[in-house]
Short mmCIF file of C-alpha atoms in Angstrom, two decimals:
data_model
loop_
_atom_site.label_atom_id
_atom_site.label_comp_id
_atom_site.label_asym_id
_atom_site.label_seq_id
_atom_site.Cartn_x
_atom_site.Cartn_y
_atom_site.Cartn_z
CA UNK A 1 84.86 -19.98 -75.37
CA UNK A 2 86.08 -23.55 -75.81
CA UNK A 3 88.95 -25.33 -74.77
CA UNK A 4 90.05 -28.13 -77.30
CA UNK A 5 92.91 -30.25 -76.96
CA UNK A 6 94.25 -33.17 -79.22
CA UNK A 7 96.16 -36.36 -78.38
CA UNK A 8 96.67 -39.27 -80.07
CA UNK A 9 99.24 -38.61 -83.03
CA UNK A 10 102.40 -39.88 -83.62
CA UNK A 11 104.13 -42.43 -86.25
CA UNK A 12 102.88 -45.39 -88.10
CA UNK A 13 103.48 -47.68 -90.62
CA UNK A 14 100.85 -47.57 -93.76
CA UNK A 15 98.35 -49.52 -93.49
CA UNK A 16 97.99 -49.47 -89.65
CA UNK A 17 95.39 -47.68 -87.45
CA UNK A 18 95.45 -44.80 -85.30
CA UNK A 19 93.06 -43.08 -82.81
CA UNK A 20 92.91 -39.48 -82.20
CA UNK A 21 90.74 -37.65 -79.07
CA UNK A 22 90.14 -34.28 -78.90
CA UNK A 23 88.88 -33.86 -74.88
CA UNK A 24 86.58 -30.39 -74.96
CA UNK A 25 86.37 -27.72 -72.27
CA UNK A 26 84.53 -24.36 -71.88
CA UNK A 27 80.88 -24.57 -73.06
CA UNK A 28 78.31 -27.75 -73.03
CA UNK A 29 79.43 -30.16 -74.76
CA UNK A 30 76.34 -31.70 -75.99
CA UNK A 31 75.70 -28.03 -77.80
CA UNK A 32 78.70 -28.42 -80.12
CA UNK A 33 79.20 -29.98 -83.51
CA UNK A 34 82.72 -31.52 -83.61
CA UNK A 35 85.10 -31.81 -86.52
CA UNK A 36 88.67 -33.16 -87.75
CA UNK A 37 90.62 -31.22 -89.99
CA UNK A 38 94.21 -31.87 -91.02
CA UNK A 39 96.92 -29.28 -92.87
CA UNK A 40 99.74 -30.88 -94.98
CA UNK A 41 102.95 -28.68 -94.60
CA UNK A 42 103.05 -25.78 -97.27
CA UNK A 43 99.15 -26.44 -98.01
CA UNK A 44 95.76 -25.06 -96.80
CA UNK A 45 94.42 -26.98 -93.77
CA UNK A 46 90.86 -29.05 -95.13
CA UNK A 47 88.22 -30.60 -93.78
CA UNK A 48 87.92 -34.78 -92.21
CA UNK A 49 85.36 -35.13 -90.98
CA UNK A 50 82.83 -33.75 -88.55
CA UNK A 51 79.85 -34.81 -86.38
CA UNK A 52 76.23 -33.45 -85.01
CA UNK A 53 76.15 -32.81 -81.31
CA UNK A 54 74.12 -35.94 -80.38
CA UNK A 55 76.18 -37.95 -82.92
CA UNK A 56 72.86 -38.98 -85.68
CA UNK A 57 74.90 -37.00 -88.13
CA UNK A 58 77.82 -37.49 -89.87
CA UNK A 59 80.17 -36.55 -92.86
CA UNK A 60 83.12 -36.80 -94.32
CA UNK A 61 86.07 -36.02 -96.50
CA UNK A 62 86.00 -38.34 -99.84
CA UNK A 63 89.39 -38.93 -99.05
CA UNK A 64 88.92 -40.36 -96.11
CA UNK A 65 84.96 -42.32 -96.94
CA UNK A 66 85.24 -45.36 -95.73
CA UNK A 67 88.28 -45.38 -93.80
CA UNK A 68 88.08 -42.95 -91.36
CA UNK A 69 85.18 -42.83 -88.35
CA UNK A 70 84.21 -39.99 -86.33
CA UNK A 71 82.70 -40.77 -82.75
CA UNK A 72 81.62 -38.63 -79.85
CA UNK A 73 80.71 -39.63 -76.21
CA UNK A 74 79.20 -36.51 -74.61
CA UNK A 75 79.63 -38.26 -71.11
CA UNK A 76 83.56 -37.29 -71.38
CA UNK A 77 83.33 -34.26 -73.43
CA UNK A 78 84.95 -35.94 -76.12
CA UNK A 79 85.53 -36.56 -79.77
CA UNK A 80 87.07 -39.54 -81.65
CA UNK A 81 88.59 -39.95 -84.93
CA UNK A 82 89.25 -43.75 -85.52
CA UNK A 83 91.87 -43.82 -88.65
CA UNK A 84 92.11 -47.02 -90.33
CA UNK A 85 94.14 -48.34 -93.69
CA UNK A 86 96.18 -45.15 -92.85
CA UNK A 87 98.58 -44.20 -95.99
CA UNK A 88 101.56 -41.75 -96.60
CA UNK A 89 99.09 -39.12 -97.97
CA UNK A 90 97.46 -38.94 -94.51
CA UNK A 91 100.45 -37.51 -92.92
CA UNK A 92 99.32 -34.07 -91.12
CA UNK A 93 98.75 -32.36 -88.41
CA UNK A 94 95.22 -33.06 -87.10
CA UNK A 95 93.24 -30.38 -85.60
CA UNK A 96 89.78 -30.71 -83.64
CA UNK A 97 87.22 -28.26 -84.28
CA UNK A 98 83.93 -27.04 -82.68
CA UNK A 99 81.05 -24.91 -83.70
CA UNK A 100 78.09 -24.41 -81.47
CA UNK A 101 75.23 -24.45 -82.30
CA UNK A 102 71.87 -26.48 -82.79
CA UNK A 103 72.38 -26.74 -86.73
CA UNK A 104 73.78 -29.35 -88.82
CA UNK A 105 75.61 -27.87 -91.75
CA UNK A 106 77.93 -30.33 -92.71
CA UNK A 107 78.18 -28.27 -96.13
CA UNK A 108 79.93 -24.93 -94.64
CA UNK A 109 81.91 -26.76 -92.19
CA UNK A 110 83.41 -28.20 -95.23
CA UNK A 111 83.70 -24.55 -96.77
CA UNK A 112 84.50 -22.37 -94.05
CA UNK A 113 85.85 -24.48 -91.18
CA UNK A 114 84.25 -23.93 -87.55
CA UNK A 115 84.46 -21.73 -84.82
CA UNK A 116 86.99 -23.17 -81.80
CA UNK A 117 90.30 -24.51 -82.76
CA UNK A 118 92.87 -26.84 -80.97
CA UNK A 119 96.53 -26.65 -81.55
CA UNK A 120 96.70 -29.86 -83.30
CA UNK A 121 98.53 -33.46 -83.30
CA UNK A 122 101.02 -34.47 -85.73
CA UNK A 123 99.96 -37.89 -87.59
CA UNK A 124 102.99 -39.48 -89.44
CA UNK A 125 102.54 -42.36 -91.72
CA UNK A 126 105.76 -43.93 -93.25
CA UNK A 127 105.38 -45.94 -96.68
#
């Protein structure tokens, strides 16, 4: 099992920037591919962003290219999501996500989500 918990979310202007940690419990850390994932109210949750388990490999949402960074630091069993330019469309709840596992397939995370869930952070951004 793994333990995943969220912090970091709360209410911003557009245009500001926002960091969200997810702190990971329960099974190596190092062995788990992370991800973001965020769920508008009355719509299906969808995919961030996610990243390998030693942090070479990334990929994201288009919606979020180029704006949005996922980090990792396997010293603190933790994962980052750095959210810059944020805009009204953003606003969701956040939820970190962990599959383990020694393969990198960005592809179904994208499709099918991953295996661990947290409970999720609420990200507000006011126009």
């Amino acid at each position: 099992q793994v333990q995943l918990v969220e912090s970091g979310g709360g209410l911003v202007q557009a245009g500001d920037s926002l960091r969200l940690s997810c702190a990971a419990s329960g099974r190596t850390f190092s062995h788990l591919a992370m991800g973001w994932f965020r769920q508008e109210p009355n719509k299906e949750r969808e995919f961030v962003a996610a990243i390998s388990w030693n942090g070479g490999n990334t990929f994201y949402a288009d919606s979020v290219k180029g704006r949005f960074t996922i980090s990792r630091d396997n010293a603190k069993n933790t994962v980052y999501l750095r959210m810059n330019s944020l805009k009204a469309e953003d606003t969701a709840v956040y939820y970190c996500a962990a599959e383990y596992g020694s393969s990198w397939n960005p592809e179904a995370y994208y499709t099918y989500g991953m295996d661990y869930w947290g409970k999720g952070t609420l990200v507000t951004v006011s126009s």
